[in-house]
CSV table of C-alpha atoms in Angstrom, one decimal:
chain,number,residue,atom,x,y,z
A,240,UNK,CA,78.6,102.0,90.8
A,241,UNK,CA,79.2,98.3,88.7
A,242,UNK,CA,82.0,96.5,89.8
A,243,UNK,CA,83.7,94.3,86.8
A,244,UNK,CA,86.8,91.9,87.2
A,245,UNK,CA,87.7,93.3,90.7
A,246,UNK,CA,87.7,97.3,90.1
A,247,UNK,CA,84.3,99.3,90.9
A,248,UNK,CA,83.5,101.4,88.2
A,249,UNK,CA,81.4,104.8,88.6
A,250,UNK,CA,80.4,107.8,86.8
A,251,UNK,CA,81.4,111.1,88.3
A,252,UNK,CA,78.7,113.9,88.7
A,253,UNK,CA,80.4,116.2,86.1
A,254,UNK,CA,79.7,113.3,84.0
A,255,UNK,CA,75.8,113.3,84.9
A,256,UNK,CA,76.1,117.1,84.4
A,257,UNK,CA,77.1,116.1,81.0
A,258,UNK,CA,74.7,113.6,80.6
A,259,UNK,CA,71.6,115.7,82.0
A,260,UNK,CA,72.5,118.7,79.6
A,261,UNK,CA,72.6,116.4,76.6
A,262,UNK,CA,69.3,114.4,77.5
A,263,UNK,CA,67.8,117.9,77.4
A,264,UNK,CA,69.3,119.0,74.7
A,265,UNK,CA,68.4,116.5,72.2
A,266,UNK,CA,72.1,114.9,71.8
A,267,UNK,CA,71.5,111.6,73.2
A,268,UNK,CA,73.5,109.9,70.2
A,269,UNK,CA,76.7,112.5,70.6
A,270,UNK,CA,76.2,111.3,74.8
A,271,UNK,CA,76.2,107.9,73.9
A,272,UNK,CA,78.8,108.0,71.6
A,273,UNK,CA,81.0,109.9,74.2
A,274,UNK,CA,80.3,107.7,77.1
A,275,UNK,CA,81.9,104.7,74.8
A,276,UNK,CA,85.0,107.0,73.4
A,277,UNK,CA,85.2,107.5,77.1
A,278,UNK,CA,85.1,103.6,78.4
A,279,UNK,CA,87.2,102.5,75.8
A,280,UNK,CA,90.0,105.4,76.5
A,281,UNK,CA,89.7,104.6,80.1
A,282,UNK,CA,90.0,100.5,79.2
A,283,UNK,CA,93.3,101.0,77.4
A,284,UNK,CA,94.6,102.7,80.7
A,285,UNK,CA,93.3,99.5,82.8
A,286,UNK,CA,94.3,96.5,80.5
A,287,UNK,CA,97.9,98.3,80.3
A,288,UNK,CA,97.9,98.8,84.0
A,289,UNK,CA,96.7,95.2,85.1
A,290,UNK,CA,99.2,93.7,82.6
A,291,UNK,CA,102.0,95.7,84.7
A,292,UNK,CA,100.2,94.1,87.9
A,293,UNK,CA,99.1,97.3,89.2
A,294,UNK,CA,96.0,96.8,91.7
A,295,UNK,CA,93.2,99.0,90.9
A,296,UNK,CA,90.6,99.8,93.4
A,297,UNK,CA,88.0,101.7,91.4
A,298,UNK,CA,87.7,103.6,88.2
A,299,UNK,CA,85.8,107.0,88.0
A,300,UNK,CA,84.0,108.0,84.2
A,301,UNK,CA,84.8,111.6,83.7
A,302,UNK,CA,83.9,113.7,80.2
A,303,UNK,CA,87.2,113.5,78.9
A,304,UNK,CA,88.4,110.3,80.2
A,305,UNK,CA,88.7,108.7,83.9
A,306,UNK,CA,90.5,108.5,87.3
A,307,UNK,CA,91.6,105.6,88.8
A,308,UNK,CA,92.5,104.5,92.5
A,309,UNK,CA,95.5,102.4,92.3
A,310,UNK,CA,97.2,100.6,95.5
A,311,UNK,CA,101.0,101.3,95.8
A,312,UNK,CA,100.8,104.2,93.9
A,313,UNK,CA,103.5,105.7,95.6
A,314,UNK,CA,105.6,102.7,94.0
A,315,UNK,CA,104.7,102.5,90.2
A,316,UNK,CA,107.7,103.4,88.7
A,317,UNK,CA,108.5,106.6,86.0
A,318,UNK,CA,108.3,104.3,83.2
A,319,UNK,CA,105.4,102.1,83.8
A,320,UNK,CA,103.1,105.6,84.9
A,321,UNK,CA,104.2,106.9,81.2
A,322,UNK,CA,103.2,104.2,79.5
A,323,UNK,CA,99.9,103.4,81.4
A,324,UNK,CA,99.0,107.2,80.6
A,325,UNK,CA,99.7,107.1,76.9
A,326,UNK,CA,97.5,103.7,76.3
A,327,UNK,CA,94.3,106.1,76.8
A,328,UNK,CA,94.8,108.4,73.9
A,329,UNK,CA,96.4,105.5,71.6
A,330,UNK,CA,92.5,104.4,72.2
A,331,UNK,CA,91.3,107.5,70.9
A,332,UNK,CA,94.1,107.2,67.7
A,333,UNK,CA,92.6,103.9,66.0
A,334,UNK,CA,88.9,104.8,67.0
A,335,UNK,CA,89.4,108.1,65.7
A,336,UNK,CA,91.4,106.4,62.2
A,337,UNK,CA,88.3,103.6,61.8
A,338,UNK,CA,85.5,106.3,62.2
A,339,UNK,CA,87.2,108.1,59.6
A,340,UNK,CA,87.9,105.1,57.2
A,341,UNK,CA,84.1,104.3,57.8
A,342,UNK,CA,82.7,107.4,57.1
A,343,UNK,CA,85.5,107.4,53.5
A,344,UNK,CA,83.6,104.3,52.6
A,345,UNK,CA,80.4,105.0,52.7
A,346,UNK,CA,80.0,102.5,55.4
A,347,UNK,CA,79.1,105.0,57.8
A,348,UNK,CA,77.1,108.5,57.5
A,349,UNK,CA,80.4,110.6,56.2
A,350,UNK,CA,79.3,113.6,58.7
A,351,UNK,CA,78.8,111.0,61.7
A,352,UNK,CA,82.0,109.5,60.6
A,353,UNK,CA,84.1,112.9,60.5
A,354,UNK,CA,82.2,113.7,64.3
A,355,UNK,CA,83.7,110.7,66.3
A,356,UNK,CA,86.9,111.1,64.9
A,357,UNK,CA,86.9,114.9,65.9
A,358,UNK,CA,85.8,113.9,69.1
A,359,UNK,CA,88.4,111.4,69.2
A,360,UNK,CA,90.9,113.7,68.5
A,361,UNK,CA,89.3,116.1,71.2
A,362,UNK,CA,89.3,113.6,73.9
A,363,UNK,CA,93.2,112.5,73.0
A,364,UNK,CA,94.5,116.6,73.2
A,365,UNK,CA,92.8,117.1,76.0
A,366,UNK,CA,93.6,114.3,77.6
A,367,UNK,CA,97.4,115.3,76.5
A,368,UNK,CA,97.5,118.7,78.5
A,369,UNK,CA,100.0,118.6,81.3
A,370,UNK,CA,97.6,118.7,84.0
A,371,UNK,CA,97.1,116.1,86.6
A,372,UNK,CA,95.3,113.7,86.9
A,373,UNK,CA,94.9,114.1,82.6
A,374,UNK,CA,96.7,111.7,80.9
A,375,UNK,CA,99.5,114.8,79.8
A,376,UNK,CA,99.9,115.6,84.0
A,377,UNK,CA,100.5,112.1,84.3
A,378,UNK,CA,103.1,111.8,81.5
A,379,UNK,CA,104.7,115.4,83.1
A,380,UNK,CA,105.2,113.7,85.9
A,381,UNK,CA,107.1,110.8,84.4
A,382,UNK,CA,109.1,113.4,83.0
A,383,UNK,CA,109.9,115.3,86.4
A,384,UNK,CA,110.7,112.4,87.8
A,385,UNK,CA,114.2,112.1,85.5
A,386,UNK,CA,114.8,115.7,86.5
A,387,UNK,CA,114.0,116.0,90.2
A,388,UNK,CA,113.3,113.9,93.3
A,389,UNK,CA,109.9,112.8,94.3
A,390,UNK,CA,109.3,115.2,96.3
A,391,UNK,CA,109.8,118.3,94.0
A,392,UNK,CA,107.9,116.9,91.4
A,393,UNK,CA,104.9,116.6,93.4
A,394,UNK,CA,105.2,119.8,94.3
A,395,UNK,CA,106.2,121.4,90.6
A,396,UNK,CA,103.5,118.8,88.8
A,397,UNK,CA,101.0,120.6,91.2
A,398,UNK,CA,102.0,124.2,90.8
A,399,UNK,CA,102.0,123.8,86.7
A,400,UNK,CA,98.4,121.9,86.7
A,401,UNK,CA,97.1,124.6,89.3
A,402,UNK,CA,98.6,127.3,87.1
A,403,UNK,CA,97.1,125.7,83.8
A,404,UNK,CA,93.8,125.3,85.2
A,405,UNK,CA,93.4,129.1,85.8
A,406,UNK,CA,94.1,129.8,82.5
A,407,UNK,CA,91.8,127.3,81.2
A,408,UNK,CA,88.9,129.2,83.2
A,409,UNK,CA,90.4,132.5,81.8
A,410,UNK,CA,90.0,131.2,78.5
A,411,UNK,CA,86.2,130.4,79.2
A,412,UNK,CA,85.6,134.4,79.6
A,413,UNK,CA,87.8,135.2,76.4
A,414,UNK,CA,84.3,135.2,74.1
A,415,UNK,CA,83.1,138.0,76.4
A,416,UNK,CA,85.7,140.4,74.5
A,417,UNK,CA,84.2,138.9,71.0
A,418,UNK,CA,81.3,140.5,69.9
A,419,UNK,CA,78.4,138.6,70.4
A,420,UNK,CA,80.2,136.1,72.3
A,421,UNK,CA,79.2,134.0,75.5
A,422,UNK,CA,81.3,132.2,78.5
A,423,UNK,CA,82.0,128.7,78.1
A,424,UNK,CA,80.5,127.1,80.5
A,425,UNK,CA,81.7,123.6,79.5
A,426,UNK,CA,85.6,124.7,79.6
A,427,UNK,CA,84.8,126.8,82.9
A,428,UNK,CA,83.4,123.6,84.5
A,429,UNK,CA,86.0,121.7,83.7
A,430,UNK,CA,88.9,124.0,84.3
A,431,UNK,CA,87.0,124.5,87.9
A,432,UNK,CA,87.2,120.9,87.9
A,433,UNK,CA,90.7,120.7,87.4
A,434,UNK,CA,91.6,123.7,90.0
A,435,UNK,CA,89.8,122.4,92.5
A,436,UNK,CA,91.4,119.1,92.4
A,437,UNK,CA,95.1,120.3,92.1
A,438,UNK,CA,94.0,122.1,94.6
A,439,UNK,CA,93.4,119.2,97.1
A,440,UNK,CA,96.3,117.6,95.3
A,441,UNK,CA,98.7,120.6,96.5
A,442,UNK,CA,97.8,120.1,100.3
A,443,UNK,CA,98.0,116.6,100.5
A,444,UNK,CA,101.7,116.6,99.2
A,445,UNK,CA,102.7,115.6,102.3
A,446,UNK,CA,100.8,112.6,102.6
A,447,UNK,CA,101.7,111.1,99.1
A,448,UNK,CA,105.3,111.5,100.1
A,449,UNK,CA,104.9,109.8,103.2
A,450,UNK,CA,102.5,107.0,101.1
A,451,UNK,CA,106.0,107.0,98.6
A,452,UNK,CA,108.3,106.4,101.8
A,453,UNK,CA,105.9,103.5,102.7
A,454,UNK,CA,106.2,101.6,100.1
A,455,UNK,CA,110.2,102.3,100.4
A,456,UNK,CA,110.2,100.7,103.3
A,457,UNK,CA,108.4,97.7,102.4
A,458,UNK,CA,110.3,97.3,99.5
A,459,UNK,CA,113.5,97.7,101.4
A,460,UNK,CA,115.9,94.9,101.3
A,461,UNK,CA,119.3,94.9,103.4
A,462,UNK,CA,121.1,95.0,100.2
A,463,UNK,CA,120.0,96.6,97.0
A,464,UNK,CA,119.4,94.3,94.1
A,465,UNK,CA,122.3,93.7,92.0
A,466,UNK,CA,122.2,96.1,88.5
A,467,UNK,CA,119.9,98.3,90.9
A,468,UNK,CA,120.4,101.5,90.0
A,469,UNK,CA,122.0,103.4,93.1
A,470,UNK,CA,122.2,107.1,93.5
A,471,UNK,CA,124.5,108.5,95.9
A,472,UNK,CA,123.9,111.5,98.3
A,473,UNK,CA,125.8,113.6,100.5
A,474,UNK,CA,124.3,115.3,103.2
A,475,UNK,CA,125.3,117.5,106.1
A,476,UNK,CA,124.6,115.6,109.7
A,477,UNK,CA,122.8,118.4,110.9
A,478,UNK,CA,120.2,118.2,108.1
A,479,UNK,CA,117.1,116.5,109.0
A,480,UNK,CA,116.1,113.0,108.5
A,481,UNK,CA,113.0,114.6,106.4
A,482,UNK,CA,114.8,116.8,104.7
A,483,UNK,CA,117.3,114.0,103.8
A,484,UNK,CA,114.4,111.7,102.4
A,485,UNK,CA,112.6,114.3,100.5
A,486,UNK,CA,115.6,114.2,98.5
A,487,UNK,CA,114.7,110.7,97.3
A,488,UNK,CA,114.6,109.6,93.6
A,489,UNK,CA,111.7,107.6,92.1
A,490,UNK,CA,113.5,104.5,90.5
A,491,UNK,CA,116.8,105.1,92.7
A,492,UNK,CA,118.1,103.1,95.6
A,493,UNK,CA,120.1,105.6,97.5
A,494,UNK,CA,123.6,105.4,99.8
A,495,UNK,CA,123.8,108.1,102.1
A,496,UNK,CA,126.6,109.7,102.6
A,497,UNK,CA,126.5,111.9,106.0
A,498,UNK,CA,129.7,114.2,106.8
A,499,UNK,CA,129.6,114.5,110.7
A,500,UNK,CA,131.8,117.0,111.9
A,501,UNK,CA,133.0,115.4,115.3
A,502,UNK,CA,133.2,112.2,113.2
A,503,UNK,CA,136.5,111.7,110.8
A,504,UNK,CA,135.3,110.7,106.7
A,505,UNK,CA,132.0,110.0,106.2
A,506,UNK,CA,129.5,108.3,107.7
A,507,UNK,CA,127.5,105.7,105.2
A,508,UNK,CA,123.9,104.7,105.8
A,509,UNK,CA,121.1,103.1,103.3
A,510,UNK,CA,117.9,104.6,102.6
A,511,UNK,CA,115.8,102.2,104.4
A,512,UNK,CA,117.5,103.9,107.9
A,513,UNK,CA,116.3,107.3,107.0
A,514,UNK,CA,112.9,105.9,106.0
A,515,UNK,CA,112.8,104.2,109.2
A,516,UNK,CA,113.8,107.1,111.4
A,517,UNK,CA,111.2,109.2,109.1
A,518,UNK,CA,108.0,106.8,109.6
A,519,UNK,CA,109.1,105.3,113.4
A,520,UNK,CA,106.7,107.6,115.2
A,521,UNK,CA,110.0,109.9,116.4
A,522,UNK,CA,110.5,113.1,115.4
A,523,UNK,CA,111.4,113.0,111.5
A,524,UNK,CA,113.1,116.5,112.0
A,525,UNK,CA,115.7,115.7,114.4
A,526,UNK,CA,119.1,115.5,112.6
A,527,UNK,CA,120.8,112.7,111.1
A,528,UNK,CA,123.7,112.5,113.0
A,529,UNK,CA,121.5,110.8,115.8
A,530,UNK,CA,120.9,108.1,113.7
A,531,UNK,CA,124.5,106.8,114.4
A,532,UNK,CA,124.1,107.6,118.4
C-alpha cells in the first residue's frame, strides 16, 4: 500500500491472484500492460472526482478497474457520480486509439498495438456492464436516481447486480456444453467476486440509507436554497417517519405535506424534521403525526 496526494493506493487480493497466475505462465509483459491500463483508468476517475471536490480515502486496484472509498458518499449528486464513472472508460478509449495508431504507423509492433488496443476495449466494455461497483453499475445508479427515490434506487441496483453476477458465473460454465470446452475460471472468479460484493451491498442497504440521511442532516438549511429543486411529498399522518424518509430522492429538497385526520387541511414540515426524527435516537417507526405533538 502506498499513499499519494492524500489517497491510499492498494492492490486487491484478486489482482494479486491474476499477477501470480500471469507470472507463472510467462505473461509478464501482458501483466505489466494490464496494470498500467488499470492504473490510468482509475486515475481518470480520481482526477474528475477531485475536480468535484470529492475526498477519496483509498483506491483498491482490481484486474478490471478499481474501487474507491469516498467520504460523504451519501451526498454525491447523480450527475457527478455519472461523470466520474464514465471518466474511467474514456481513458481506455484514448489509450486504445493511441496503441492502435502506433501499431498502424509501425512505431510499435502491429500485433502488440492491436493487443493493447484490444485490452483497453475489453476493460472499458467490461466496466460498462450494469453491475455495481463497476462503472456501468454506477451509471445505472445515476439513471435510477432520476426515476426512483434513493432507497429504492439502492434496492434495484443491488438486485440487478446480483442477478447479472449470477448470470456471469453461469456463462463461465457454458463452454462445458461445447465439445472440448472447459470452465472459464477467470469469468467464474470475477463473477463470484461481484456476487459476494453485491450480496454484502444488499445487506448493508439500511446502513447506506442512514448514511444518506446523515448527510442530509449535515447539509440541511432552515430554508431551501433559492432555485433549488423542491419535490413535494403528500403522506398520511399514520405513516412511520422512516417510511416517509425512504421516499426522499437523491437530488431534491422535499417539503412534506402530512394529512392528519384530526386536523383541518394539511400540515407542512420540511425534510429536515423527518431526518431529525429518524436520527434522534427515538423510534423511527412512530407515526409522522407525532412530530406535531
